[in-house]
Coordinates of C-alpha atoms and ligand atoms in Angstrom, one line a residue:
M1 CA -29.4 -80.8 4.5
K2 CA -26.4 -81.5 6.8
T3 CA -23.9 -78.9 6.7
L4 CA -20.5 -78.9 8.6
K5 CA -21.6 -75.9 10.8
H6 CA -18.5 -76.5 13.2
L7 CA -16.1 -75.6 10.5
F8 CA -18.2 -72.5 9.3
D9 CA -17.9 -71.4 13.2
N10 CA -14.2 -72.2 13.1
N11 CA -13.9 -70.1 9.8
R12 CA -15.6 -67.1 11.3
E13 CA -13.5 -67.2 14.7
W14 CA -10.3 -67.3 12.5
A15 CA -11.1 -64.5 10.0
D16 CA -12.5 -62.3 12.9
A17 CA -9.1 -62.9 14.8
I18 CA -6.9 -61.9 11.8
K19 CA -9.2 -58.7 11.1
K20 CA -8.7 -57.7 14.8
E21 CA -5.1 -57.8 14.2
D22 CA -5.0 -56.1 10.7
P23 CA -8.3 -54.9 9.7
E24 CA -6.9 -54.4 6.1
F25 CA -5.3 -58.1 6.0
F26 CA -8.0 -59.8 3.7
S27 CA -8.6 -56.5 1.5
S28 CA -5.1 -56.1 0.7
L29 CA -4.3 -59.7 0.2
A30 CA -7.4 -59.9 -2.2
K31 CA -5.8 -57.4 -4.8
Q32 CA -2.8 -59.8 -5.5
Q33 CA -0.7 -62.9 -4.3
N34 CA 2.9 -62.4 -4.0
P35 CA 4.4 -65.5 -2.4
E36 CA 8.0 -66.1 -2.4
Y37 CA 7.6 -70.0 -1.9
L38 CA 6.4 -73.0 -3.7
W39 CA 5.7 -75.9 -1.4
I40 CA 5.5 -79.3 -3.0
G41 CA 4.5 -81.8 0.0
C42 CA 2.6 -84.8 1.0
S43 CA -1.3 -84.8 1.2
D44 CA -1.1 -86.1 4.8
S45 CA -3.2 -84.2 7.0
R46 CA -0.7 -84.1 9.6
V47 CA 1.9 -82.1 7.3
P48 CA 0.1 -78.7 6.6
A49 CA 2.4 -76.3 4.9
N50 CA 1.7 -72.9 6.2
E51 CA 1.4 -74.0 9.7
I52 CA 4.6 -75.9 9.9
I53 CA 6.6 -72.8 8.5
K54 CA 4.3 -70.4 10.5
L55 CA 3.4 -68.2 7.5
P56 CA 0.0 -66.5 6.9
P57 CA -2.1 -66.7 3.7
G58 CA -0.4 -65.0 0.8
E59 CA 3.1 -66.3 1.5
V60 CA 3.2 -70.0 0.3
F61 CA 2.1 -71.4 -3.0
V62 CA 1.0 -75.0 -2.5
H63 CA 0.8 -78.3 -4.2
R64 CA 0.3 -81.6 -2.3
N65 CA -0.1 -85.2 -3.4
I66 CA 0.7 -88.6 -2.1
A67 CA 4.1 -89.0 -1.2
N68 CA 5.1 -85.6 -2.5
V69 CA 6.3 -86.8 -5.9
I70 CA 7.1 -84.6 -9.1
V71 CA 5.9 -86.9 -12.3
H72 CA 7.3 -85.7 -15.5
T73 CA 4.0 -86.2 -17.0
D74 CA 1.6 -85.0 -14.1
L75 CA 0.0 -81.9 -15.6
N76 CA -1.3 -80.8 -12.5
C77 CA 1.9 -80.5 -10.8
L78 CA 3.8 -79.3 -13.8
S79 CA 1.1 -76.6 -14.2
V80 CA 1.6 -75.5 -10.6
I81 CA 5.2 -75.4 -11.1
Q82 CA 5.1 -73.4 -14.3
F83 CA 2.6 -71.0 -12.9
A84 CA 4.6 -70.5 -9.6
V85 CA 7.9 -70.0 -11.5
D86 CA 6.9 -68.1 -14.5
V87 CA 3.8 -65.9 -13.4
L88 CA 4.4 -65.6 -9.6
K89 CA 8.3 -65.6 -9.9
V90 CA 8.5 -67.6 -6.6
K91 CA 12.3 -67.5 -5.5
H92 CA 12.3 -71.0 -3.8
I93 CA 10.7 -74.4 -4.3
I94 CA 10.5 -76.6 -1.3
I95 CA 10.0 -80.2 -1.9
C96 CA 8.8 -81.6 1.8
G97 CA 8.7 -85.2 2.6
H98 CA 7.9 -86.6 6.0
Y99 CA 9.0 -89.5 8.1
G100 CA 5.9 -92.0 8.8
C101 CA 4.6 -91.3 5.3
S102 CA 1.7 -93.9 4.4
G103 CA 2.5 -93.5 0.6
I104 CA 6.2 -94.5 1.2
K105 CA 5.2 -97.5 3.4
A106 CA 2.7 -98.6 1.0
A107 CA 5.5 -98.7 -1.9
L108 CA 7.7 -100.7 0.5
D109 CA 5.1 -103.4 1.1
D110 CA 3.8 -106.0 -1.0
K111 CA 0.2 -105.5 -0.7
K112 CA -2.5 -104.3 -3.3
H113 CA -4.0 -100.8 -2.4
G114 CA -5.8 -100.2 -5.8
L115 CA -5.3 -97.4 -8.1
I116 CA -2.7 -95.7 -5.8
D117 CA -0.4 -98.5 -6.5
N118 CA 0.1 -96.9 -9.9
W119 CA 1.1 -93.7 -8.5
L120 CA 3.4 -95.4 -6.0
R121 CA 5.2 -97.0 -8.9
H122 CA 7.2 -93.6 -9.0
V123 CA 8.3 -94.3 -5.4
E124 CA 9.1 -97.9 -6.0
D125 CA 11.3 -96.7 -8.6
V126 CA 13.2 -94.8 -6.0
I127 CA 14.1 -98.0 -4.4
R128 CA 15.1 -99.6 -7.6
F129 CA 17.5 -96.4 -8.4
N130 CA 19.0 -96.9 -5.0
E131 CA 19.1 -100.5 -4.3
E132 CA 22.6 -100.4 -2.5
S133 CA 21.3 -97.7 0.1
F134 CA 18.9 -100.4 1.5
V135 CA 21.5 -103.3 2.1
G136 CA 21.7 -104.4 5.6
L137 CA 18.8 -102.1 7.0
N138 CA 15.9 -103.1 9.2
S139 CA 12.5 -102.3 8.3
D140 CA 12.4 -99.0 10.1
E141 CA 15.6 -97.8 8.9
K142 CA 14.5 -98.7 5.2
F143 CA 11.2 -96.9 5.8
N144 CA 13.1 -93.7 7.1
Q145 CA 15.8 -94.0 4.3
L146 CA 13.0 -94.2 1.5
C147 CA 11.2 -91.2 3.0
E148 CA 14.6 -89.2 2.5
L149 CA 15.7 -90.8 -0.8
N150 CA 12.3 -90.1 -2.3
V151 CA 12.6 -86.2 -1.5
K152 CA 16.1 -86.2 -3.2
E153 CA 14.7 -88.0 -6.3
Q154 CA 11.9 -85.5 -6.4
V155 CA 14.4 -82.6 -6.1
K156 CA 16.3 -84.1 -9.1
N157 CA 12.9 -84.4 -11.0
I158 CA 11.9 -81.0 -10.5
C159 CA 15.2 -79.6 -11.5
N160 CA 14.9 -81.4 -14.8
T161 CA 11.6 -79.9 -15.6
T162 CA 11.6 -77.5 -18.7
M163 CA 10.3 -74.5 -16.4
V164 CA 12.9 -74.9 -13.7
K165 CA 15.7 -75.2 -16.3
N166 CA 14.3 -72.3 -18.4
A167 CA 14.2 -70.3 -15.5
W168 CA 17.8 -70.9 -14.8
E169 CA 19.0 -70.5 -18.3
N170 CA 17.1 -66.9 -18.2
G171 CA 19.1 -66.0 -15.2
Q172 CA 15.9 -65.9 -12.8
E173 CA 16.8 -66.5 -9.2
L174 CA 15.5 -70.0 -8.1
S175 CA 16.5 -72.3 -5.3
I176 CA 15.3 -75.8 -4.9
H177 CA 15.3 -77.2 -1.4
G178 CA 14.6 -80.8 -0.3
W179 CA 13.4 -81.1 3.4
I180 CA 12.0 -83.7 5.5
Y181 CA 9.5 -83.2 8.4
N182 CA 9.3 -85.2 11.5
I183 CA 5.6 -85.8 12.4
E184 CA 6.8 -87.1 16.0
D185 CA 8.1 -83.8 17.1
G186 CA 7.1 -81.3 14.4
I187 CA 10.7 -80.4 13.2
L188 CA 11.8 -79.7 9.9
N189 CA 15.4 -80.7 8.5
E190 CA 17.2 -79.9 5.3
L191 CA 18.5 -83.0 3.5
A192 CA 20.7 -81.3 1.2
P193 CA 22.3 -77.9 0.3
C194 CA 19.7 -76.1 -1.9
I195 CA 20.3 -76.2 -5.5
T196 CA 20.5 -73.0 -7.6
S197 CA 21.9 -74.1 -11.0
L198 CA 21.6 -76.9 -13.5
E199 CA 25.4 -77.7 -12.8
E200 CA 24.5 -78.4 -9.3
V201 CA 22.0 -81.0 -10.0
N202 CA 24.2 -83.9 -11.0
I203 CA 26.8 -83.3 -8.2
K204 CA 24.4 -83.3 -5.4
Ligands
LIG1 CO1 3.0 -88.8 3.4

């Protein structure tokens, strides 16, 4: 049987290094998780949540899918949001897109990609909702524009989920952030001020 021995070796090395710094790290983390952040990002291997924001295990609750899309009927994503908001009581939800996203690129081209085209319809909708924003742009500019607009649209989508609306109605402290990551230099940027109430959703 083939095993991925090098990955197990990496794992032992990683766990040993952490335990050397803090012998109680894993045993105390095993008792409970108490993350302050829910990260919703792209599945892209170049955009690993914890590493980018330099946080250790236990600090970030993570959901990733292709092109970081919040679909109103996606039970998987909705369940993550519900658990994070209602049970873990995260204080911040970060929707993080990235430039150079293959999912966004696929939504812009006319080629067929199989099943994924159904998922990417949601990103194509973002083009339709914002047609005027693409007028006069060259293809690179359109690509970057869609990476950004997609994040903004998903921020609106998450703000309109029952979980986030209920949390705000109940006075729970919860901020929604729309960020974009540049795979060329490793830098994160905020796309708009964070949203902390339902009233702010339609203004921004
Ligand atoms: Co991507």
